[in-house]
mmCIF file of C-alpha atoms in Angstrom:
data_model
loop_
_atom_site.group_PDB
_atom_site.id
_atom_site.type_symbol
_atom_site.label_atom_id
_atom_site.label_comp_id
_atom_site.label_asym_id
_atom_site.label_seq_id
_atom_site.Cartn_x
_atom_site.Cartn_y
_atom_site.Cartn_z
ATOM 1 C CA MET A 1 -0.051 -0.072 -0.233
ATOM 2 C CA PRO A 2 1.503 3.492 -1.022
ATOM 3 C CA LEU A 3 2.221 5.974 1.642
ATOM 4 C CA GLN A 4 -0.630 8.327 2.377
ATOM 5 C CA THR A 5 1.543 11.122 3.767
ATOM 6 C CA ASP A 6 1.924 13.026 0.513
ATOM 7 C CA PRO A 7 0.463 12.969 -2.912
ATOM 8 C CA PRO A 8 2.248 10.776 -5.467
ATOM 9 C CA VAL A 9 5.449 12.502 -7.044
ATOM 10 C CA SER A 10 5.059 12.923 -10.796
ATOM 11 C CA PRO A 11 7.925 13.431 -13.184
ATOM 12 C CA HIS A 12 7.109 17.259 -13.058
ATOM 13 C CA GLN A 13 6.652 17.318 -9.264
ATOM 14 C CA PRO A 14 9.940 17.160 -7.094
ATOM 15 C CA GLU A 15 10.035 15.360 -3.807
ATOM 16 C CA SER A 16 9.434 17.141 -0.653
ATOM 17 C CA ALA A 17 12.319 17.692 1.638
ATOM 18 C CA TYR A 18 10.635 15.051 3.902
ATOM 19 C CA GLN A 19 10.257 12.371 1.254
ATOM 20 C CA VAL A 20 13.841 12.828 0.277
ATOM 21 C CA ALA A 21 14.782 12.318 3.981
ATOM 22 C CA VAL A 22 13.009 9.042 4.394
ATOM 23 C CA ARG A 23 13.911 7.705 1.123
ATOM 24 C CA PRO A 24 16.543 5.188 2.563
ATOM 25 C CA VAL A 25 13.666 3.333 4.224
ATOM 26 C CA ALA A 26 10.831 4.212 1.711
ATOM 27 C CA PRO A 27 10.065 0.416 1.113
ATOM 28 C CA GLU A 28 9.758 -0.260 4.736
ATOM 29 C CA MET A 29 7.622 2.630 5.246
ATOM 30 C CA SER A 30 5.092 1.334 2.647
ATOM 31 C CA VAL A 31 5.077 -2.038 4.406
ATOM 32 C CA VAL A 32 4.153 -0.288 7.830
ATOM 33 C CA GLU A 33 1.461 1.527 6.110
ATOM 34 C CA GLY A 34 -0.150 -1.632 4.927
ATOM 35 C CA ARG A 35 0.260 -3.167 8.475
ATOM 36 C CA LEU A 36 -1.414 -0.200 10.070
ATOM 37 C CA LEU A 37 -4.900 -0.735 8.556
ATOM 38 C CA ARG A 38 -4.655 -4.554 9.208
ATOM 39 C CA LEU A 39 -3.874 -4.006 12.755
ATOM 40 C CA CYS A 40 -7.099 -2.128 13.164
ATOM 41 C CA GLY A 41 -9.315 -5.025 12.224
ATOM 42 C CA ASP A 42 -11.331 -5.657 9.355
ATOM 43 C CA GLY A 43 -13.628 -2.824 9.606
ATOM 44 C CA SER A 44 -16.803 -4.738 10.127
ATOM 45 C CA ASP A 45 -17.655 -3.395 13.515
ATOM 46 C CA PRO A 46 -17.765 0.296 14.551
ATOM 47 C CA LEU A 47 -14.737 0.334 16.528
ATOM 48 C CA SER A 48 -12.438 -1.243 13.925
ATOM 49 C CA SER A 49 -14.009 0.847 11.177
ATOM 50 C CA ALA A 50 -13.476 4.159 13.177
ATOM 51 C CA ALA A 51 -9.826 3.000 13.929
ATOM 52 C CA GLN A 52 -9.185 2.223 10.224
ATOM 53 C CA ALA A 53 -10.571 5.887 9.422
ATOM 54 C CA ALA A 54 -8.121 7.450 11.982
ATOM 55 C CA VAL A 55 -5.156 5.482 10.218
ATOM 56 C CA ALA A 56 -6.426 6.434 6.690
ATOM 57 C CA ALA A 57 -6.467 10.109 7.547
ATOM 58 C CA GLY A 58 -2.772 9.830 7.086
ATOM 59 C CA GLY A 59 -0.034 11.923 8.324
ATOM 60 C CA LYS A 60 3.833 12.054 7.946
ATOM 61 C CA ARG A 61 4.339 8.901 9.734
ATOM 62 C CA LEU A 62 7.356 10.634 11.560
ATOM 63 C CA ARG A 63 7.748 8.427 14.344
ATOM 64 C CA PRO A 64 8.067 5.073 12.376
ATOM 65 C CA ALA A 65 10.425 6.853 9.982
ATOM 66 C CA LEU A 66 12.620 7.755 12.910
ATOM 67 C CA VAL A 67 12.536 4.148 14.141
ATOM 68 C CA LEU A 68 13.514 2.813 10.718
ATOM 69 C CA LEU A 69 16.046 5.332 9.979
ATOM 70 C CA SER A 70 17.812 4.892 13.386
ATOM 71 C CA ALA A 71 17.951 1.293 12.934
ATOM 72 C CA ARG A 72 19.286 1.479 9.381
ATOM 73 C CA ALA A 73 21.913 4.071 10.383
ATOM 74 C CA VAL A 74 23.451 1.579 12.765
ATOM 75 C CA GLY A 75 22.790 -1.813 11.124
ATOM 76 C CA ASP A 76 19.756 -3.463 9.498
ATOM 77 C CA VAL A 77 16.114 -3.003 9.842
ATOM 78 C CA THR A 78 14.913 -6.170 11.342
ATOM 79 C CA ALA A 79 11.540 -7.651 11.906
ATOM 80 C CA ILE A 80 11.468 -6.281 15.404
ATOM 81 C CA THR A 81 12.104 -2.772 13.971
ATOM 82 C CA MET A 82 9.231 -3.166 11.829
ATOM 83 C CA ASP A 83 7.014 -4.204 14.785
ATOM 84 C CA LEU A 84 8.332 -1.123 16.643
ATOM 85 C CA ALA A 85 7.649 1.234 13.931
ATOM 86 C CA LEU A 86 4.040 0.001 13.715
ATOM 87 C CA ALA A 87 3.571 0.123 17.349
ATOM 88 C CA VAL A 88 4.734 3.700 17.818
ATOM 89 C CA GLU A 89 2.598 5.061 15.113
ATOM 90 C CA VAL A 90 -0.432 3.438 16.572
ATOM 91 C CA MET A 91 0.524 4.848 20.086
ATOM 92 C CA HIS A 92 0.771 8.195 18.422
ATOM 93 C CA LEU A 93 -2.620 7.973 16.608
ATOM 94 C CA ALA A 94 -4.209 6.994 19.993
ATOM 95 C CA SER A 95 -2.661 10.209 21.642
ATOM 96 C CA LEU A 96 -4.091 12.299 18.850
ATOM 97 C CA LEU A 97 -7.570 11.133 19.355
ATOM 98 C CA HIS A 98 -7.514 11.699 23.079
ATOM 99 C CA ASP A 99 -5.850 15.185 22.500
ATOM 100 C CA ASP A 100 -8.676 16.086 20.367
ATOM 101 C CA VAL A 101 -11.004 15.315 23.303
ATOM 102 C CA VAL A 102 -9.009 17.253 25.732
ATOM 103 C CA ASP A 103 -8.676 20.265 23.456
ATOM 104 C CA GLN A 104 -12.182 20.037 21.973
ATOM 105 C CA ALA A 105 -10.607 20.147 18.505
ATOM 106 C CA THR A 106 -12.945 20.010 15.448
ATOM 107 C CA VAL A 107 -10.394 19.462 12.694
ATOM 108 C CA ARG A 108 -7.471 17.070 12.507
ATOM 109 C CA ARG A 109 -5.331 16.864 9.346
ATOM 110 C CA GLY A 110 -7.701 18.982 7.454
ATOM 111 C CA ARG A 111 -10.719 16.813 8.102
ATOM 112 C CA PRO A 112 -13.433 16.831 10.764
ATOM 113 C CA SER A 113 -11.811 15.100 13.832
ATOM 114 C CA LEU A 114 -13.414 11.836 15.062
ATOM 115 C CA ARG A 115 -14.873 13.593 18.110
ATOM 116 C CA ALA A 116 -16.460 16.184 15.996
ATOM 117 C CA GLN A 117 -17.998 13.508 13.840
ATOM 118 C CA SER A 118 -19.088 10.922 16.449
ATOM 119 C CA GLY A 119 -18.695 12.496 19.745
ATOM 120 C CA ASP A 120 -16.077 12.402 22.609
ATOM 121 C CA ARG A 121 -17.106 8.917 23.788
ATOM 122 C CA ALA A 122 -16.218 7.324 20.407
ATOM 123 C CA ALA A 123 -12.920 9.165 20.204
ATOM 124 C CA VAL A 124 -11.841 7.975 23.694
ATOM 125 C CA LEU A 125 -12.840 4.452 23.014
ATOM 126 C CA VAL A 126 -11.176 4.358 19.640
ATOM 127 C CA GLY A 127 -7.956 5.935 21.205
ATOM 128 C CA ASP A 128 -8.246 3.204 24.098
ATOM 129 C CA TYR A 129 -8.484 0.447 21.401
ATOM 130 C CA LEU A 130 -5.640 1.760 19.528
ATOM 131 C CA ALA A 131 -3.370 2.041 22.538
ATOM 132 C CA ALA A 132 -4.251 -1.487 23.312
ATOM 133 C CA CYS A 133 -3.282 -2.614 19.811
ATOM 134 C CA ALA A 134 -0.017 -1.021 20.230
ATOM 135 C CA TYR A 135 0.771 -2.604 23.490
ATOM 136 C CA ASN A 136 -0.451 -6.065 22.227
ATOM 137 C CA GLU A 137 2.150 -5.489 19.400
ATOM 138 C CA LEU A 138 4.972 -4.819 22.063
ATOM 139 C CA ALA A 139 3.926 -7.699 24.164
ATOM 140 C CA SER A 140 4.835 -10.171 21.209
ATOM 141 C CA LEU A 141 8.543 -8.972 21.405
ATOM 142 C CA ARG A 142 10.855 -11.096 23.456
ATOM 143 C CA ASP A 143 13.140 -8.299 24.449
ATOM 144 C CA GLY A 144 11.383 -6.526 27.289
ATOM 145 C CA ARG A 145 13.397 -3.345 26.952
ATOM 146 C CA TYR A 146 11.195 -1.965 24.066
ATOM 147 C CA ALA A 147 8.048 -2.197 25.911
ATOM 148 C CA GLN A 148 9.682 -0.542 28.840
ATOM 149 C CA VAL A 149 10.862 2.351 26.790
ATOM 150 C CA PHE A 150 7.451 2.947 25.276
ATOM 151 C CA THR A 151 5.673 2.704 28.448
ATOM 152 C CA ALA A 152 7.846 5.181 29.956
ATOM 153 C CA ALA A 153 7.283 7.466 27.186
ATOM 154 C CA ALA A 154 3.473 7.253 27.556
ATOM 155 C CA MET A 155 3.618 7.664 31.355
ATOM 156 C CA GLU A 156 5.733 10.841 30.854
ATOM 157 C CA MET A 157 3.274 12.145 28.093
ATOM 158 C CA CYS A 158 0.428 11.791 30.556
ATOM 159 C CA ARG A 159 2.430 13.224 33.606
ATOM 160 C CA SER A 160 3.439 16.291 31.508
ATOM 161 C CA GLU A 161 -0.177 17.091 30.493
ATOM 162 C CA ALA A 162 -1.337 16.698 34.121
ATOM 163 C CA ILE A 163 1.374 18.879 35.712
ATOM 164 C CA PHE A 164 0.682 21.877 33.324
ATOM 165 C CA ALA A 165 -3.091 21.312 32.795
ATOM 166 C CA ASP A 166 -4.115 24.037 35.494
ATOM 167 C CA LYS A 167 -1.259 26.390 35.117
ATOM 168 C CA ARG A 168 -1.880 29.826 33.898
ATOM 169 C CA PRO A 169 0.388 31.009 31.052
ATOM 170 C CA GLU A 170 1.488 34.124 32.904
ATOM 171 C CA ASP A 171 2.429 31.895 35.904
ATOM 172 C CA LEU A 172 4.941 30.042 33.570
ATOM 173 C CA THR A 173 8.493 30.632 32.374
ATOM 174 C CA GLN A 174 10.050 29.581 29.057
ATOM 175 C CA ASP A 175 11.788 26.635 30.912
ATOM 176 C CA ASP A 176 8.357 25.335 31.967
ATOM 177 C CA CYS A 177 7.385 25.417 28.303
ATOM 178 C CA LEU A 178 10.469 23.434 27.413
ATOM 179 C CA ASP A 179 9.776 20.937 30.025
ATOM 180 C CA SER A 180 6.312 20.414 28.940
ATOM 181 C CA ALA A 181 7.408 20.109 25.354
ATOM 182 C CA ARG A 182 9.960 17.347 26.623
ATOM 183 C CA GLY A 183 7.110 15.366 27.985
ATOM 184 C CA LYS A 184 4.259 15.789 25.939
ATOM 185 C CA THR A 185 5.924 15.565 22.426
ATOM 186 C CA ALA A 186 9.628 14.740 22.691
ATOM 187 C CA ALA A 187 9.267 11.618 24.772
ATOM 188 C CA LEU A 188 7.967 9.549 22.099
ATOM 189 C CA LEU A 189 10.157 10.877 19.489
ATOM 190 C CA ALA A 190 13.153 10.157 21.745
ATOM 191 C CA ALA A 191 11.714 6.797 22.526
ATOM 192 C CA SER A 192 11.308 6.097 18.575
ATOM 193 C CA CYS A 193 14.851 6.826 17.915
ATOM 194 C CA GLN A 194 16.299 4.799 20.917
ATOM 195 C CA VAL A 195 14.398 1.690 20.175
ATOM 196 C CA GLY A 196 14.992 1.895 16.638
ATOM 197 C CA ALA A 197 18.625 2.175 17.154
ATOM 198 C CA LEU A 198 18.681 -0.804 19.659
ATOM 199 C CA SER A 199 16.801 -3.057 17.182
ATOM 200 C CA GLY A 200 19.450 -2.335 14.676
ATOM 201 C CA GLY A 201 22.131 -3.516 16.834
ATOM 202 C CA ALA A 202 23.312 -0.360 18.510
ATOM 203 C CA SER A 203 24.984 -0.502 22.022
ATOM 204 C CA ASP A 204 23.188 1.090 24.811
ATOM 205 C CA GLU A 205 25.680 4.077 24.721
ATOM 206 C CA ALA A 206 24.935 4.757 20.989
ATOM 207 C CA ALA A 207 21.187 4.149 21.509
ATOM 208 C CA ALA A 208 21.306 6.802 24.178
ATOM 209 C CA ARG A 209 22.772 9.323 21.790
ATOM 210 C CA PHE A 210 19.956 8.533 19.395
ATOM 211 C CA ARG A 211 17.617 9.175 22.245
ATOM 212 C CA SER A 212 19.088 12.502 22.914
ATOM 213 C CA PHE A 213 18.763 13.300 19.135
ATOM 214 C CA GLY A 214 15.082 12.476 19.448
ATOM 215 C CA GLU A 215 14.410 14.500 22.406
ATOM 216 C CA HIS A 216 15.889 17.702 21.058
ATOM 217 C CA LEU A 217 14.181 17.086 17.800
ATOM 218 C CA GLY A 218 10.893 16.805 19.562
ATOM 219 C CA ILE A 219 11.339 19.953 21.448
ATOM 220 C CA ALA A 220 11.923 21.742 18.105
ATOM 221 C CA PHE A 221 9.058 20.183 16.750
ATOM 222 C CA GLN A 222 6.852 21.453 19.529
ATOM 223 C CA LEU A 223 8.276 24.906 19.357
ATOM 224 C CA THR A 224 7.575 25.018 15.699
ATOM 225 C CA ASP A 225 4.061 23.813 16.368
ATOM 226 C CA ASP A 226 3.536 26.805 18.885
ATOM 227 C CA LEU A 227 4.304 29.048 16.150
ATOM 228 C CA LEU A 228 1.999 27.459 13.711
ATOM 229 C CA ASP A 229 -0.966 27.699 16.065
ATOM 230 C CA ILE A 230 -0.451 31.508 15.690
ATOM 231 C CA TYR A 231 1.035 32.078 12.271
ATOM 232 C CA GLY A 232 0.111 28.878 10.474
ATOM 233 C CA ARG A 233 -2.736 28.452 7.752
ATOM 234 C CA GLU A 234 -5.122 25.585 8.172
ATOM 235 C CA ALA A 235 -4.800 24.720 4.470
ATOM 236 C CA VAL A 236 -0.960 23.981 5.183
ATOM 237 C CA THR A 237 -1.223 22.505 8.752
ATOM 238 C CA GLY A 238 -4.479 20.633 8.566
ATOM 239 C CA LYS A 239 -5.487 22.300 11.952
ATOM 240 C CA ALA A 240 -7.555 25.325 12.829
ATOM 241 C CA PRO A 241 -5.089 28.190 13.823
ATOM 242 C CA GLY A 242 -5.487 29.630 17.171
ATOM 243 C CA ARG A 243 -6.652 26.589 19.029
ATOM 244 C CA ASP A 244 -4.237 26.844 21.886
ATOM 245 C CA VAL A 245 -5.121 30.461 22.299
ATOM 246 C CA LEU A 246 -8.800 29.583 22.236
ATOM 247 C CA THR A 247 -8.498 26.801 24.855
ATOM 248 C CA GLY A 248 -6.081 28.601 27.275
ATOM 249 C CA GLN A 249 -2.941 26.471 26.614
ATOM 250 C CA PHE A 250 0.190 27.981 27.035
ATOM 251 C CA THR A 251 2.887 28.131 24.174
ATOM 252 C CA VAL A 252 6.412 29.695 24.388
ATOM 253 C CA PRO A 253 5.391 32.844 22.115
ATOM 254 C CA ILE A 254 2.480 33.476 24.336
ATOM 255 C CA VAL A 255 4.490 33.074 27.625
ATOM 256 C CA HIS A 256 7.280 35.302 26.047
ATOM 257 C CA GLY A 257 4.598 38.086 25.377
ATOM 258 C CA LEU A 258 3.167 37.632 28.697
ATOM 259 C CA HIS A 259 6.772 38.344 30.281
ATOM 260 C CA SER A 260 7.376 41.270 28.011
ATOM 261 C CA SER A 261 6.978 44.960 28.814
ATOM 262 C CA ARG A 262 3.792 44.862 26.829
ATOM 263 C CA ALA A 263 2.198 42.009 28.814
ATOM 264 C CA GLY A 264 -0.991 43.967 29.260
ATOM 265 C CA GLU A 265 -1.446 44.366 25.617
ATOM 266 C CA VAL A 266 -0.780 40.682 24.939
ATOM 267 C CA ARG A 267 -3.533 39.780 27.630
ATOM 268 C CA THR A 268 -6.071 42.082 25.881
ATOM 269 C CA ALA A 269 -5.206 40.528 22.509
ATOM 270 C CA ILE A 270 -5.779 37.127 23.848
ATOM 271 C CA GLU A 271 -9.137 37.990 25.362
ATOM 272 C CA GLN A 272 -10.091 39.480 22.069
ATOM 273 C CA VAL A 273 -9.449 36.167 20.330
ATOM 274 C CA ARG A 274 -11.454 34.293 22.696
ATOM 275 C CA SER A 275 -14.379 36.706 22.634
ATOM 276 C CA ALA A 276 -14.399 37.825 19.170
ATOM 277 C CA GLU A 277 -17.136 36.772 16.649
ATOM 278 C CA ASP A 278 -14.349 36.595 14.006
ATOM 279 C CA PRO A 279 -11.307 34.943 16.029
ATOM 280 C CA ALA A 280 -9.144 34.719 12.908
ATOM 281 C CA GLN A 281 -9.200 38.517 12.536
ATOM 282 C CA ALA A 282 -8.441 39.023 16.349
ATOM 283 C CA LEU A 283 -5.644 36.229 16.041
ATOM 284 C CA GLY A 284 -3.999 38.273 13.184
ATOM 285 C CA ARG A 285 -3.892 41.309 15.604
ATOM 286 C CA LEU A 286 -2.185 39.065 18.331
ATOM 287 C CA ALA A 287 0.233 37.540 15.826
ATOM 288 C CA ALA A 288 1.333 41.041 14.797
ATOM 289 C CA LEU A 289 1.897 42.170 18.439
ATOM 290 C CA LEU A 290 3.886 39.053 19.245
ATOM 291 C CA ASP A 291 5.920 39.705 16.114
ATOM 292 C CA GLN A 292 6.780 43.317 17.305
ATOM 293 C CA ILE A 293 7.792 42.369 20.798
ATOM 294 C CA GLY A 294 10.153 39.523 19.359
ATOM 295 C CA ALA A 295 8.272 36.505 20.606
ATOM 296 C CA ARG A 296 8.358 34.908 17.089
ATOM 297 C CA ALA A 297 11.838 35.521 16.586
ATOM 298 C CA ALA A 298 12.746 34.277 20.098
ATOM 299 C CA THR A 299 10.750 31.021 19.554
ATOM 300 C CA GLU A 300 12.370 30.311 16.258
ATOM 301 C CA GLU A 301 15.834 30.929 17.770
ATOM 302 C CA MET A 302 14.929 28.352 20.466
ATOM 303 C CA ALA A 303 13.901 25.951 17.968
ATOM 304 C CA ARG A 304 17.122 26.559 15.951
ATOM 305 C CA ARG A 305 19.089 25.822 19.180
ATOM 306 C CA GLN A 306 17.350 22.529 19.762
ATOM 307 C CA VAL A 307 18.033 21.302 16.282
ATOM 308 C CA ALA A 308 21.688 22.096 16.731
ATOM 309 C CA LEU A 309 21.762 20.211 19.972
ATOM 310 C CA ALA A 310 19.995 17.199 18.219
ATOM 311 C CA LYS A 311 22.632 17.253 15.588
ATOM 312 C CA ALA A 312 25.431 17.455 18.100
ATOM 313 C CA ALA A 313 24.097 14.228 19.722
ATOM 314 C CA LEU A 314 25.044 12.280 16.647
ATOM 315 C CA GLU A 315 28.240 13.994 15.738
ATOM 316 C CA GLY A 316 31.212 11.597 15.244
ATOM 317 C CA LEU A 317 29.040 8.552 15.632
ATOM 318 C CA VAL A 318 30.141 5.516 13.547
ATOM 319 C CA VAL A 319 27.241 4.420 11.477
ATOM 320 C CA SER A 320 26.594 1.691 8.904
ATOM 321 C CA SER A 321 24.563 3.922 6.610
ATOM 322 C CA GLN A 322 25.416 7.511 5.910
ATOM 323 C CA PRO A 323 22.194 7.999 3.797
ATOM 324 C CA ALA A 324 20.197 7.107 6.869
ATOM 325 C CA LEU A 325 22.031 9.285 9.200
ATOM 326 C CA GLN A 326 21.697 12.201 6.653
ATOM 327 C CA GLY A 327 18.002 11.447 6.614
ATOM 328 C CA LEU A 328 17.763 11.703 10.104
ATOM 329 C CA LEU A 329 19.570 14.975 10.090
ATOM 330 C CA ALA A 330 17.560 16.351 7.072
ATOM 331 C CA ILE A 331 14.289 15.548 9.218
ATOM 332 C CA ALA A 332 15.593 17.824 11.935
ATOM 333 C CA ASP A 333 15.991 20.706 9.424
ATOM 334 C CA TYR A 334 12.559 19.882 7.935
ATOM 335 C CA LEU A 335 10.679 19.979 11.204
ATOM 336 C CA ARG A 336 12.171 23.366 12.194
ATOM 337 C CA SER A 337 11.367 25.058 8.894
ATOM 338 C CA ARG A 338 7.855 23.898 8.578
ATOM 339 C CA ARG A 339 5.867 26.792 6.959
ATOM 340 C CA THR A 340 4.556 29.286 9.400
#
């Protein structure tokens, strides 16, 4: 089954930067894509049908790509690697369904979210079902290290959401934002790189360096997401802009603004977004204000630093496949430069 992450590339349409980055494992990515649908059941009952729909919505399949590239960089992509790539994407899909309920999101990847179509109950149940599918896949592996790594990541994701759930943006620092990003986003990317490297034959020391790469990569990913929520376009991101602002979630540019000399103006602009009949217009005014006070530039610089730290983690590492290593580094650049 072909990848559903991007349209087919015609002779007149160049590959995207991401497609080029994952080219060393493109055949394996196609296999994972086919297994994803089969894992969800045959679609004959409402639960498996909804799970298949969640899979078919697509996405970049970033996490399985990290698993596969990390394994290929140090050795071979094994049957265990393929199982891990499958499990991590199913875990990710489950977390998205739960996130949409928490955030009351109506759009996901440019389409109505499952909760918008079928309600919160359905979204939670399908998320639980997918999580169970992922852990069932991990339970079949003889090496218990993999399940331990992913279980720890899932616990960290939940813990991070819980710790910061009731915090007000004005009470937080940028370090708090980085800690949150490290838990809710970077934990699973770090786990993906670590288990991929281990499955390819890496030593524990080398696998730890891959984990560090994934962690910094994940923080950069979240920082860019913070910017996309304010400056992104739904046609590009597949999500309605301003969702974090509307739901009161803190992001680095918002926290930066609330700690600036123009904090009062930022608070007013945020309230206008939440109360406006046309939130998009009010969001535009907030975006311009954050630009003026340097919040956007500061967040971009933080993302650049995290990408540099990610690349440094793999510097000087002896690898089996330079193309796979270069693919990982290219993904780091791609994630930071996603269009805002």
